[in-house]
PDB file of C-alpha atoms in Angstrom:
ATOM      1  CA  UNK Z   7     -70.205  21.979  21.652  1.00  0.00           C
ATOM      2  CA  UNK Z   8     -69.510  25.164  19.706  1.00  0.00           C
ATOM      3  CA  UNK Z   9     -72.081  27.440  18.089  1.00  0.00           C
ATOM      4  CA  UNK Z  10     -69.645  28.199  15.273  1.00  0.00           C
ATOM      5  CA  UNK Z  11     -69.033  24.531  14.526  1.00  0.00           C
ATOM      6  CA  UNK Z  12     -65.313  24.754  15.243  1.00  0.00           C
ATOM      7  CA  UNK Z  13     -65.229  22.430  18.266  1.00  0.00           C
ATOM      8  CA  UNK Z  14     -67.098  19.188  18.763  1.00  0.00           C
ATOM      9  CA  UNK Z  15     -67.197  16.412  21.327  1.00  0.00           C
ATOM     10  CA  UNK Z  16     -65.604  13.087  20.405  1.00  0.00           C
ATOM     11  CA  UNK Z  17     -66.237   9.795  22.162  1.00  0.00           C
ATOM     12  CA  UNK Z  18     -62.718   8.729  23.049  1.00  0.00           C
ATOM     13  CA  UNK Z  19     -63.518   6.626  26.083  1.00  0.00           C
ATOM     14  CA  UNK Z  20     -63.999   3.520  23.943  1.00  0.00           C
ATOM     15  CA  UNK Z  21     -60.299   3.449  22.997  1.00  0.00           C
ATOM     16  CA  UNK Z  22     -58.567   4.689  26.165  1.00  0.00           C
ATOM     17  CA  UNK Z  23     -58.450   1.182  27.660  1.00  0.00           C
ATOM     18  CA  UNK Z  24     -56.089   0.092  24.897  1.00  0.00           C
ATOM     19  CA  UNK Z  25     -53.406   2.509  26.078  1.00  0.00           C
ATOM     20  CA  UNK Z  26     -52.867   1.062  29.542  1.00  0.00           C
ATOM     21  CA  UNK Z  27     -50.140  -1.344  28.451  1.00  0.00           C
ATOM     22  CA  UNK Z  28     -46.753  -0.314  27.133  1.00  0.00           C
ATOM     23  CA  UNK Z  29     -46.191   0.142  23.419  1.00  0.00           C
ATOM     24  CA  UNK Z  30     -44.903  -3.032  21.751  1.00  0.00           C
ATOM     25  CA  UNK Z  31     -42.748  -0.954  19.401  1.00  0.00           C
ATOM     26  CA  UNK Z  32     -39.634   1.068  20.162  1.00  0.00           C
ATOM     27  CA  UNK Z  33     -40.197   4.839  20.610  1.00  0.00           C
ATOM     28  CA  UNK Z  34     -37.663   5.562  17.886  1.00  0.00           C
ATOM     29  CA  UNK Z  35     -38.195   4.101  14.405  1.00  0.00           C
ATOM     30  CA  UNK Z  36     -36.791   4.992  10.969  1.00  0.00           C
ATOM     31  CA  UNK Z  37     -40.174   5.699   9.332  1.00  0.00           C
ATOM     32  CA  UNK Z  38     -40.720   9.113   7.780  1.00  0.00           C
ATOM     33  CA  UNK Z  39     -42.225  11.835   9.946  1.00  0.00           C
ATOM     34  CA  UNK Z  40     -46.014  11.719   9.716  1.00  0.00           C
ATOM     35  CA  UNK Z  41     -46.040   8.134   8.441  1.00  0.00           C
ATOM     36  CA  UNK Z  42     -49.596   6.808   8.492  1.00  0.00           C
ATOM     37  CA  UNK Z  43     -48.358   3.219   8.597  1.00  0.00           C
ATOM     38  CA  UNK Z  44     -46.383   3.759  11.801  1.00  0.00           C
ATOM     39  CA  UNK Z  45     -49.382   5.330  13.499  1.00  0.00           C
ATOM     40  CA  UNK Z  46     -51.630   2.535  12.262  1.00  0.00           C
ATOM     41  CA  UNK Z  47     -49.283  -0.238  13.397  1.00  0.00           C
ATOM     42  CA  UNK Z  48     -48.835   1.181  16.880  1.00  0.00           C
ATOM     43  CA  UNK Z  49     -52.585   1.447  17.374  1.00  0.00           C
ATOM     44  CA  UNK Z  50     -53.346  -1.911  15.741  1.00  0.00           C
ATOM     45  CA  UNK Z  51     -51.247  -3.887  18.169  1.00  0.00           C
ATOM     46  CA  UNK Z  52     -52.479  -1.876  21.139  1.00  0.00           C
ATOM     47  CA  UNK Z  53     -55.895  -3.313  20.306  1.00  0.00           C
ATOM     48  CA  UNK Z  54     -54.802  -6.813  19.284  1.00  0.00           C
ATOM     49  CA  UNK Z  55     -52.753  -7.290  22.436  1.00  0.00           C
ATOM     50  CA  UNK Z  56     -49.666  -9.315  23.268  1.00  0.00           C
ATOM     51  CA  UNK Z  57     -50.847 -12.815  22.327  1.00  0.00           C
ATOM     52  CA  UNK Z  58     -50.050 -12.038  18.718  1.00  0.00           C
ATOM     53  CA  UNK Z  59     -47.640 -13.391  16.116  1.00  0.00           C
ATOM     54  CA  UNK Z  60     -46.862 -10.823  13.387  1.00  0.00           C
ATOM     55  CA  UNK Z  61     -45.927 -11.620   9.794  1.00  0.00           C
ATOM     56  CA  UNK Z  62     -44.645  -8.944   7.437  1.00  0.00           C
ATOM     57  CA  UNK Z  63     -42.960  -8.392   4.098  1.00  0.00           C
ATOM     58  CA  UNK Z  64     -40.709  -5.796   2.447  1.00  0.00           C
ATOM     59  CA  UNK Z  65     -42.318  -2.374   2.592  1.00  0.00           C
ATOM     60  CA  UNK Z  66     -42.663   0.643   4.864  1.00  0.00           C
ATOM     61  CA  UNK Z  67     -44.041  -1.442   7.731  1.00  0.00           C
ATOM     62  CA  UNK Z  68     -40.970  -3.667   7.694  1.00  0.00           C
ATOM     63  CA  UNK Z  69     -38.977  -1.187   9.765  1.00  0.00           C
ATOM     64  CA  UNK Z  70     -41.199  -1.746  12.799  1.00  0.00           C
ATOM     65  CA  UNK Z  71     -41.634  -5.492  12.525  1.00  0.00           C
ATOM     66  CA  UNK Z  72     -38.144  -6.489  11.392  1.00  0.00           C
ATOM     67  CA  UNK Z  73     -36.028  -3.855  13.096  1.00  0.00           C
ATOM     68  CA  UNK Z  74     -32.885  -2.150  11.845  1.00  0.00           C
ATOM     69  CA  UNK Z  75     -29.576  -3.962  11.362  1.00  0.00           C
ATOM     70  CA  UNK Z  76     -29.197  -6.198  14.437  1.00  0.00           C
ATOM     71  CA  UNK Z  77     -31.604  -4.189  16.604  1.00  0.00           C
ATOM     72  CA  UNK Z  78     -35.199  -5.329  17.138  1.00  0.00           C
ATOM     73  CA  UNK Z  79     -37.908  -2.658  17.331  1.00  0.00           C
ATOM     74  CA  UNK Z  80     -40.858  -4.919  18.185  1.00  0.00           C
ATOM     75  CA  UNK Z  81     -41.468  -6.872  21.407  1.00  0.00           C
ATOM     76  CA  UNK Z  82     -43.886  -9.296  19.745  1.00  0.00           C
ATOM     77  CA  UNK Z  83     -42.775 -12.468  17.938  1.00  0.00           C
ATOM     78  CA  UNK Z  84     -42.363 -11.513  14.295  1.00  0.00           C
ATOM     79  CA  UNK Z  85     -41.349 -13.244  11.097  1.00  0.00           C
ATOM     80  CA  UNK Z  86     -40.340 -11.507   7.900  1.00  0.00           C
ATOM     81  CA  UNK Z  87     -41.379 -13.165   4.658  1.00  0.00           C
ATOM     82  CA  UNK Z  88     -41.007 -12.489   0.969  1.00  0.00           C
ATOM     83  CA  UNK Z  89     -43.675 -10.388  -0.693  1.00  0.00           C
ATOM     84  CA  UNK Z  90     -44.979 -13.539  -2.359  1.00  0.00           C
ATOM     85  CA  UNK Z  91     -45.430 -15.908   0.594  1.00  0.00           C
ATOM     86  CA  UNK Z  92     -46.706 -14.027   3.647  1.00  0.00           C
ATOM     87  CA  UNK Z  93     -50.171 -15.674   3.950  1.00  0.00           C
ATOM     88  CA  UNK Z  94     -48.659 -19.076   3.133  1.00  0.00           C
ATOM     89  CA  UNK Z  95     -46.055 -18.769   5.882  1.00  0.00           C
ATOM     90  CA  UNK Z  96     -48.564 -17.428   8.397  1.00  0.00           C
ATOM     91  CA  UNK Z  97     -50.879 -20.324   7.577  1.00  0.00           C
ATOM     92  CA  UNK Z  98     -48.376 -22.857   8.888  1.00  0.00           C
ATOM     93  CA  UNK Z  99     -47.983 -21.043  12.206  1.00  0.00           C
ATOM     94  CA  UNK Z 100     -51.737 -20.501  12.549  1.00  0.00           C
ATOM     95  CA  UNK Z 101     -52.450 -24.196  11.976  1.00  0.00           C
ATOM     96  CA  UNK Z 102     -49.749 -25.210  14.463  1.00  0.00           C
ATOM     97  CA  UNK Z 103     -51.199 -23.072  17.257  1.00  0.00           C
ATOM     98  CA  UNK Z 104     -54.712 -24.336  16.541  1.00  0.00           C
ATOM     99  CA  UNK Z 105     -53.377 -27.897  16.598  1.00  0.00           C
ATOM    100  CA  UNK Z 106     -51.887 -27.495  20.079  1.00  0.00           C
ATOM    101  CA  UNK Z 107     -54.925 -25.577  21.321  1.00  0.00           C
ATOM    102  CA  UNK Z 108     -53.160 -22.296  21.994  1.00  0.00           C
ATOM    103  CA  UNK Z 109     -55.068 -19.055  21.417  1.00  0.00           C
ATOM    104  CA  UNK Z 110     -52.537 -16.981  19.478  1.00  0.00           C
ATOM    105  CA  UNK Z 111     -53.677 -14.397  16.952  1.00  0.00           C
ATOM    106  CA  UNK Z 112     -51.810 -14.826  13.666  1.00  0.00           C
ATOM    107  CA  UNK Z 113     -51.633 -11.408  12.023  1.00  0.00           C
ATOM    108  CA  UNK Z 114     -50.440 -10.533   8.537  1.00  0.00           C
ATOM    109  CA  UNK Z 115     -49.590  -6.818   8.326  1.00  0.00           C
ATOM    110  CA  UNK Z 116     -48.556  -5.881   4.782  1.00  0.00           C
ATOM    111  CA  UNK Z 117     -48.686  -2.994   2.328  1.00  0.00           C
ATOM    112  CA  UNK Z 118     -50.677  -2.686  -0.860  1.00  0.00           C
ATOM    113  CA  UNK Z 119     -47.803  -4.082  -2.929  1.00  0.00           C
ATOM    114  CA  UNK Z 120     -47.832  -7.365  -1.022  1.00  0.00           C
ATOM    115  CA  UNK Z 121     -51.629  -7.569  -0.857  1.00  0.00           C
ATOM    116  CA  UNK Z 122     -52.939  -6.082  -4.076  1.00  0.00           C
ATOM    117  CA  UNK Z 123     -50.153  -6.970  -6.500  1.00  0.00           C
ATOM    118  CA  UNK Z 124     -47.153  -9.220  -5.823  1.00  0.00           C
ATOM    119  CA  UNK Z 125     -48.680 -11.304  -3.045  1.00  0.00           C
ATOM    120  CA  UNK Z 126     -52.305 -11.462  -4.162  1.00  0.00           C
ATOM    121  CA  UNK Z 127     -52.280 -15.121  -5.260  1.00  0.00           C
ATOM    122  CA  UNK Z 128     -51.305 -16.595  -1.855  1.00  0.00           C
ATOM    123  CA  UNK Z 129     -53.652 -14.154  -0.112  1.00  0.00           C
ATOM    124  CA  UNK Z 130     -56.527 -15.219  -2.346  1.00  0.00           C
ATOM    125  CA  UNK Z 131     -55.653 -18.869  -1.816  1.00  0.00           C
ATOM    126  CA  UNK Z 132     -55.553 -18.519   1.984  1.00  0.00           C
ATOM    127  CA  UNK Z 133     -58.923 -16.742   1.896  1.00  0.00           C
ATOM    128  CA  UNK Z 134     -60.464 -19.489  -0.258  1.00  0.00           C
ATOM    129  CA  UNK Z 135     -59.113 -22.204   2.048  1.00  0.00           C
ATOM    130  CA  UNK Z 136     -60.599 -20.494   5.093  1.00  0.00           C
ATOM    131  CA  UNK Z 137     -57.321 -19.963   6.931  1.00  0.00           C
ATOM    132  CA  UNK Z 138     -57.790 -18.369  10.353  1.00  0.00           C
ATOM    133  CA  UNK Z 139     -55.689 -15.241   9.759  1.00  0.00           C
ATOM    134  CA  UNK Z 140     -56.160 -11.547  10.477  1.00  0.00           C
ATOM    135  CA  UNK Z 141     -54.878  -9.748   7.379  1.00  0.00           C
ATOM    136  CA  UNK Z 142     -54.357  -5.985   7.468  1.00  0.00           C
ATOM    137  CA  UNK Z 143     -53.382  -4.174   4.283  1.00  0.00           C
ATOM    138  CA  UNK Z 144     -51.937  -0.786   5.169  1.00  0.00           C
ATOM    139  CA  UNK Z 145     -52.565   0.998   1.897  1.00  0.00           C
ATOM    140  CA  UNK Z 146     -50.409   4.018   1.059  1.00  0.00           C
ATOM    141  CA  UNK Z 147     -51.282   3.621  -2.617  1.00  0.00           C
ATOM    142  CA  UNK Z 148     -47.851   2.835  -3.965  1.00  0.00           C
ATOM    143  CA  UNK Z 149     -44.478   1.220  -3.457  1.00  0.00           C
ATOM    144  CA  UNK Z 150     -43.332   4.028  -1.190  1.00  0.00           C
ATOM    145  CA  UNK Z 151     -40.351   2.299   0.447  1.00  0.00           C
ATOM    146  CA  UNK Z 152     -38.598   2.050  -2.927  1.00  0.00           C
ATOM    147  CA  UNK Z 153     -39.387   5.482  -4.337  1.00  0.00           C
ATOM    148  CA  UNK Z 154     -43.130   5.967  -4.876  1.00  0.00           C
ATOM    149  CA  UNK Z 155     -43.785   3.642  -7.795  1.00  0.00           C
ATOM    150  CA  UNK Z 156     -47.418   3.035  -8.742  1.00  0.00           C
ATOM    151  CA  UNK Z 157     -49.228  -0.025  -7.446  1.00  0.00           C
ATOM    152  CA  UNK Z 158     -52.551  -1.623  -8.266  1.00  0.00           C
ATOM    153  CA  UNK Z 159     -54.207   0.484  -5.563  1.00  0.00           C
ATOM    154  CA  UNK Z 160     -52.694   3.810  -6.663  1.00  0.00           C
ATOM    155  CA  UNK Z 161     -55.443   6.332  -7.331  1.00  0.00           C
ATOM    156  CA  UNK Z 162     -56.388   7.197 -10.869  1.00  0.00           C
ATOM    157  CA  UNK Z 163     -54.606  10.386 -12.084  1.00  0.00           C
ATOM    158  CA  UNK Z 164     -52.131  10.251  -9.182  1.00  0.00           C
ATOM    159  CA  UNK Z 165     -48.538  11.287  -9.845  1.00  0.00           C
ATOM    160  CA  UNK Z 166     -45.919   8.646  -8.996  1.00  0.00           C
ATOM    161  CA  UNK Z 167     -42.343   8.051 -10.139  1.00  0.00           C
ATOM    162  CA  UNK Z 168     -43.597   5.554 -12.724  1.00  0.00           C
ATOM    163  CA  UNK Z 169     -46.703   7.555 -13.719  1.00  0.00           C
ATOM    164  CA  UNK Z 170     -45.221  11.040 -13.995  1.00  0.00           C
ATOM    165  CA  UNK Z 171     -46.851  14.298 -15.062  1.00  0.00           C
ATOM    166  CA  UNK Z 172     -45.674  16.013 -18.230  1.00  0.00           C
ATOM    167  CA  UNK Z 173     -45.934  15.471 -21.964  1.00  0.00           C
ATOM    168  CA  UNK Z 174     -48.258  12.562 -22.688  1.00  0.00           C
ATOM    169  CA  UNK Z 175     -48.338  11.498 -19.033  1.00  0.00           C
ATOM    170  CA  UNK Z 176     -50.857  12.983 -16.633  1.00  0.00           C
ATOM    171  CA  UNK Z 177     -50.516  10.588 -13.722  1.00  0.00           C
ATOM    172  CA  UNK Z 178     -51.822   7.032 -13.548  1.00  0.00           C
ATOM    173  CA  UNK Z 179     -54.414   6.505 -16.289  1.00  0.00           C
ATOM    174  CA  UNK Z 180     -56.020   3.360 -14.839  1.00  0.00           C
ATOM    175  CA  UNK Z 181     -58.591   3.041 -12.088  1.00  0.00           C
ATOM    176  CA  UNK Z 182     -57.306   1.328  -8.915  1.00  0.00           C
ATOM    177  CA  UNK Z 183     -58.231  -2.178  -7.860  1.00  0.00           C
ATOM    178  CA  UNK Z 184     -60.747  -1.991  -5.041  1.00  0.00           C
ATOM    179  CA  UNK Z 185     -59.174  -4.626  -2.835  1.00  0.00           C
ATOM    180  CA  UNK Z 186     -61.713  -4.587   0.029  1.00  0.00           C
ATOM    181  CA  UNK Z 187     -64.486  -5.608  -2.348  1.00  0.00           C
ATOM    182  CA  UNK Z 188     -62.288  -8.213  -4.033  1.00  0.00           C
ATOM    183  CA  UNK Z 189     -61.717  -9.792  -0.626  1.00  0.00           C
ATOM    184  CA  UNK Z 190     -65.402  -9.534   0.281  1.00  0.00           C
ATOM    185  CA  UNK Z 191     -66.279 -11.541  -2.819  1.00  0.00           C
ATOM    186  CA  UNK Z 192     -64.066 -14.339  -1.512  1.00  0.00           C
ATOM    187  CA  UNK Z 193     -66.931 -14.810   0.980  1.00  0.00           C
ATOM    188  CA  UNK Z 194     -64.671 -14.725   4.023  1.00  0.00           C
ATOM    189  CA  UNK Z 195     -66.327 -14.044   7.405  1.00  0.00           C
ATOM    190  CA  UNK Z 196     -65.225 -10.425   7.868  1.00  0.00           C
ATOM    191  CA  UNK Z 197     -63.994  -7.561   5.675  1.00  0.00           C
ATOM    192  CA  UNK Z 198     -63.761  -3.879   6.587  1.00  0.00           C
ATOM    193  CA  UNK Z 199     -62.206  -0.567   5.621  1.00  0.00           C
ATOM    194  CA  UNK Z 200     -60.594   1.664   8.241  1.00  0.00           C
ATOM    195  CA  UNK Z 201     -58.483   4.772   8.764  1.00  0.00           C
ATOM    196  CA  UNK Z 202     -56.683   6.088  11.832  1.00  0.00           C
ATOM    197  CA  UNK Z 203     -58.603   9.368  11.578  1.00  0.00           C
ATOM    198  CA  UNK Z 204     -61.523   7.394  13.042  1.00  0.00           C
ATOM    199  CA  UNK Z 205     -59.824   5.260  15.728  1.00  0.00           C
ATOM    200  CA  UNK Z 206     -63.044   4.198  17.479  1.00  0.00           C
ATOM    201  CA  UNK Z 207     -64.323   2.744  14.218  1.00  0.00           C
ATOM    202  CA  UNK Z 208     -61.018   0.954  13.560  1.00  0.00           C
ATOM    203  CA  UNK Z 209     -60.794  -0.457  17.091  1.00  0.00           C
ATOM    204  CA  UNK Z 210     -64.309  -1.900  16.832  1.00  0.00           C
ATOM    205  CA  UNK Z 211     -63.380  -3.582  13.548  1.00  0.00           C
ATOM    206  CA  UNK Z 212     -60.214  -5.072  15.020  1.00  0.00           C
ATOM    207  CA  UNK Z 213     -62.307  -6.500  17.849  1.00  0.00           C
ATOM    208  CA  UNK Z 214     -64.629  -8.115  15.319  1.00  0.00           C
ATOM    209  CA  UNK Z 215     -61.666  -9.498  13.387  1.00  0.00           C
ATOM    210  CA  UNK Z 216     -60.308 -11.079  16.578  1.00  0.00           C
ATOM    211  CA  UNK Z 217     -63.654 -12.749  17.244  1.00  0.00           C
ATOM    212  CA  UNK Z 218     -63.582 -14.650  13.938  1.00  0.00           C
ATOM    213  CA  UNK Z 219     -62.505 -18.275  14.330  1.00  0.00           C
ATOM    214  CA  UNK Z 220     -63.811 -19.832  11.138  1.00  0.00           C
ATOM    215  CA  UNK Z 221     -61.793 -18.137   8.412  1.00  0.00           C
ATOM    216  CA  UNK Z 222     -59.949 -15.021   7.375  1.00  0.00           C
ATOM    217  CA  UNK Z 223     -60.599 -11.446   8.497  1.00  0.00           C
ATOM    218  CA  UNK Z 224     -59.397  -8.694   6.173  1.00  0.00           C
ATOM    219  CA  UNK Z 225     -59.103  -4.986   7.030  1.00  0.00           C
ATOM    220  CA  UNK Z 226     -58.031  -2.414   4.436  1.00  0.00           C
ATOM    221  CA  UNK Z 227     -56.362   0.435   6.324  1.00  0.00           C
ATOM    222  CA  UNK Z 228     -55.964   3.766   4.506  1.00  0.00           C
ATOM    223  CA  UNK Z 229     -52.472   5.106   5.369  1.00  0.00           C
ATOM    224  CA  UNK Z 230     -51.295   8.536   4.312  1.00  0.00           C
ATOM    225  CA  UNK Z 231     -47.719   8.876   3.009  1.00  0.00           C
ATOM    226  CA  UNK Z 232     -46.515  12.492   3.296  1.00  0.00           C
ATOM    227  CA  UNK Z 233     -43.264  11.737   1.449  1.00  0.00           C
ATOM    228  CA  UNK Z 234     -44.723   9.967  -1.574  1.00  0.00           C
ATOM    229  CA  UNK Z 235     -47.927  11.984  -1.721  1.00  0.00           C
ATOM    230  CA  UNK Z 236     -46.299  15.399  -1.392  1.00  0.00           C
ATOM    231  CA  UNK Z 237     -48.248  16.294   1.753  1.00  0.00           C
ATOM    232  CA  UNK Z 238     -47.369  18.078   4.973  1.00  0.00           C
ATOM    233  CA  UNK Z 239     -46.406  15.746   7.806  1.00  0.00           C
ATOM    234  CA  UNK Z 240     -48.906  17.396  10.153  1.00  0.00           C
ATOM    235  CA  UNK Z 241     -51.818  16.656   7.774  1.00  0.00           C
ATOM    236  CA  UNK Z 242     -51.790  12.853   8.073  1.00  0.00           C
ATOM    237  CA  UNK Z 243     -54.930  12.655  10.218  1.00  0.00           C
ATOM    238  CA  UNK Z 244     -56.742  15.386   8.294  1.00  0.00           C
ATOM    239  CA  UNK Z 245     -56.054  13.678   4.957  1.00  0.00           C
ATOM    240  CA  UNK Z 246     -57.632  10.486   6.300  1.00  0.00           C
ATOM    241  CA  UNK Z 247     -60.616  12.461   7.574  1.00  0.00           C
ATOM    242  CA  UNK Z 248     -61.065  14.189   4.198  1.00  0.00           C
ATOM    243  CA  UNK Z 249     -60.787  10.825   2.419  1.00  0.00           C
ATOM    244  CA  UNK Z 250     -63.862   9.712   4.365  1.00  0.00           C
ATOM    245  CA  UNK Z 251     -65.739  13.022   4.181  1.00  0.00           C
ATOM    246  CA  UNK Z 252     -65.412  13.122   0.365  1.00  0.00           C
ATOM    247  CA  UNK Z 253     -66.283   9.401   0.038  1.00  0.00           C
ATOM    248  CA  UNK Z 254     -62.889   8.794  -1.555  1.00  0.00           C
ATOM    249  CA  UNK Z 255     -62.481   6.131   1.140  1.00  0.00           C
ATOM    250  CA  UNK Z 256     -65.883   5.142   2.568  1.00  0.00           C
ATOM    251  CA  UNK Z 257     -65.965   3.229   5.855  1.00  0.00           C
ATOM    252  CA  UNK Z 258     -67.923  -0.009   5.645  1.00  0.00           C
ATOM    253  CA  UNK Z 259     -67.810  -3.635   6.714  1.00  0.00           C
ATOM    254  CA  UNK Z 260     -69.298  -6.933   5.712  1.00  0.00           C
ATOM    255  CA  UNK Z 261     -69.994  -9.705   8.218  1.00  0.00           C
ATOM    256  CA  UNK Z 262     -70.863 -13.054   6.679  1.00  0.00           C
ATOM    257  CA  UNK Z 263     -71.958 -11.384   3.467  1.00  0.00           C
ATOM    258  CA  UNK Z 264     -73.992  -8.574   5.052  1.00  0.00           C
ATOM    259  CA  UNK Z 265     -72.736  -5.120   4.041  1.00  0.00           C
ATOM    260  CA  UNK Z 266     -73.216  -1.927   6.033  1.00  0.00           C
ATOM    261  CA  UNK Z 267     -71.675   1.515   6.312  1.00  0.00           C
ATOM    262  CA  UNK Z 268     -69.997   2.129   9.674  1.00  0.00           C
ATOM    263  CA  UNK Z 269     -69.766   5.880   9.135  1.00  0.00           C
ATOM    264  CA  UNK Z 270     -72.441   7.565   7.047  1.00  0.00           C
ATOM    265  CA  UNK Z 271     -71.441  10.802   5.310  1.00  0.00           C
ATOM    266  CA  UNK Z 272     -74.640  12.828   5.017  1.00  0.00           C
ATOM    267  CA  UNK Z 273     -73.161  15.849   3.228  1.00  0.00           C
ATOM    268  CA  UNK Z 274     -70.083  14.694   1.295  1.00  0.00           C
ATOM    269  CA  UNK Z 275     -67.464  17.291   0.447  1.00  0.00           C
ATOM    270  CA  UNK Z 276     -66.255  17.695  -3.156  1.00  0.00           C
ATOM    271  CA  UNK Z 277     -63.212  15.624  -4.057  1.00  0.00           C
ATOM    272  CA  UNK Z 278     -60.925  18.677  -4.310  1.00  0.00           C
ATOM    273  CA  UNK Z 279     -61.198  19.095  -0.532  1.00  0.00           C
ATOM    274  CA  UNK Z 280     -59.217  15.857  -0.393  1.00  0.00           C
ATOM    275  CA  UNK Z 281     -56.884  16.296  -3.364  1.00  0.00           C
ATOM    276  CA  UNK Z 282     -55.857  19.846  -2.381  1.00  0.00           C
ATOM    277  CA  UNK Z 283     -53.850  18.438   0.531  1.00  0.00           C
ATOM    278  CA  UNK Z 284     -51.397  16.576  -1.709  1.00  0.00           C
ATOM    279  CA  UNK Z 285     -48.869  17.413  -4.385  1.00  0.00           C
ATOM    280  CA  UNK Z 286     -49.595  14.154  -6.204  1.00  0.00           C
ATOM    281  CA  UNK Z 287     -52.859  15.699  -7.416  1.00  0.00           C
ATOM    282  CA  UNK Z 288     -51.646  19.275  -7.954  1.00  0.00           C
ATOM    283  CA  UNK Z 289     -51.679  18.876 -11.756  1.00  0.00           C
ATOM    284  CA  UNK Z 290     -55.399  18.079 -11.909  1.00  0.00           C
ATOM    285  CA  UNK Z 291     -57.556  20.381 -13.996  1.00  0.00           C
ATOM    286  CA  UNK Z 292     -61.306  20.868 -13.670  1.00  0.00           C
ATOM    287  CA  UNK Z 293     -62.084  18.043 -16.093  1.00  0.00           C
ATOM    288  CA  UNK Z 294     -59.704  15.737 -14.210  1.00  0.00           C
ATOM    289  CA  UNK Z 295     -61.379  16.497 -10.902  1.00  0.00           C
ATOM    290  CA  UNK Z 296     -64.758  15.802 -12.494  1.00  0.00           C
ATOM    291  CA  UNK Z 297     -63.463  12.429 -13.735  1.00  0.00           C
ATOM    292  CA  UNK Z 298     -62.101  11.530 -10.305  1.00  0.00           C
ATOM    293  CA  UNK Z 299     -65.331  12.672  -8.647  1.00  0.00           C
ATOM    294  CA  UNK Z 300     -67.338  10.436 -10.964  1.00  0.00           C
ATOM    295  CA  UNK Z 301     -65.156   7.449 -10.087  1.00  0.00           C
ATOM    296  CA  UNK Z 302     -65.660   8.148  -6.377  1.00  0.00           C
ATOM    297  CA  UNK Z 303     -69.421   8.478  -6.834  1.00  0.00           C
ATOM    298  CA  UNK Z 304     -69.639   5.252  -8.854  1.00  0.00           C
ATOM    299  CA  UNK Z 305     -67.764   3.268  -6.228  1.00  0.00           C
ATOM    300  CA  UNK Z 306     -69.910   4.688  -3.436  1.00  0.00           C
ATOM    301  CA  UNK Z 307     -73.063   3.776  -5.342  1.00  0.00           C
ATOM    302  CA  UNK Z 308     -71.825   0.215  -5.702  1.00  0.00           C
ATOM    303  CA  UNK Z 309     -71.176  -0.130  -1.955  1.00  0.00           C
ATOM    304  CA  UNK Z 310     -74.480   1.571  -1.178  1.00  0.00           C
ATOM    305  CA  UNK Z 311     -76.340  -0.917  -3.379  1.00  0.00           C
ATOM    306  CA  UNK Z 312     -74.639  -3.825  -1.611  1.00  0.00           C
ATOM    307  CA  UNK Z 313     -75.702  -2.372   1.749  1.00  0.00           C
ATOM    308  CA  UNK Z 314     -79.281  -1.952   0.553  1.00  0.00           C
ATOM    309  CA  UNK Z 315     -79.369  -5.534  -0.728  1.00  0.00           C
ATOM    310  CA  UNK Z 316     -78.153  -6.705   2.692  1.00  0.00           C
ATOM    311  CA  UNK Z 317     -81.098  -4.930   4.335  1.00  0.00           C
ATOM    312  CA  UNK Z 318     -83.654  -6.923   2.347  1.00  0.00           C
TER     313      UNK Z 318
END
């Protein structure tokens, strides 16, 4: 579309049909400006539609699903749980609707704290039992609603309020849990990664999740947090795009044990083209960037090997 490579055509027609109905969330919400979770939630339920029951837990997404004070912000039926019992509570509702023969999508929309850490046991149990739930983990890599504490999915070397920078501390020393792969090894019917920077890809994965009727679907949604990450509010979409282009957050899916990339990055950018957008990585030196790059490369190689095994 442009000889200088500045402009390019995008295929947006595949998602325009989702915007014909009104938004199920109020126009005004108390999320931070540029919140990736708000953008992700609005789009998610455009695709999932109105025959949906939403379950949430304390976190940044709670403001949309629960509302503020006595005011509701969501037009869908919602139920707020503890961080430790969301899949368990949703299971009861899912089984009830299946029992009466009503086609209602039971959706768990939680953050990385509820999925990766505090609420992992009931999530793992529901996956093992084959509960018919759509679980979406909106991952902003930390407990952002309570002040940017580190979580199990926080990136290695990232600065948080509990992994500060200075003295002996240089950000989080541990590698993050790779939750999408953990869920894939539960052998549930569908697992995918997604980011709002690629809405066509995410919409297609939501459609596949809705089609599953014999177990859990799990989507790990990368969600930028300008406040906790020290990023500009206008860079939310670009940060997600750079996460994919550097292979920091590769886009893939597995259907019934078959892995495949849904967006192939032919010429990956160096990791600093992702980290440079955020203050949480501003302390990284050359050796730190090399360490983070190696971690990214190792994870990509693992996913690539799983995809190649699925082709055999």
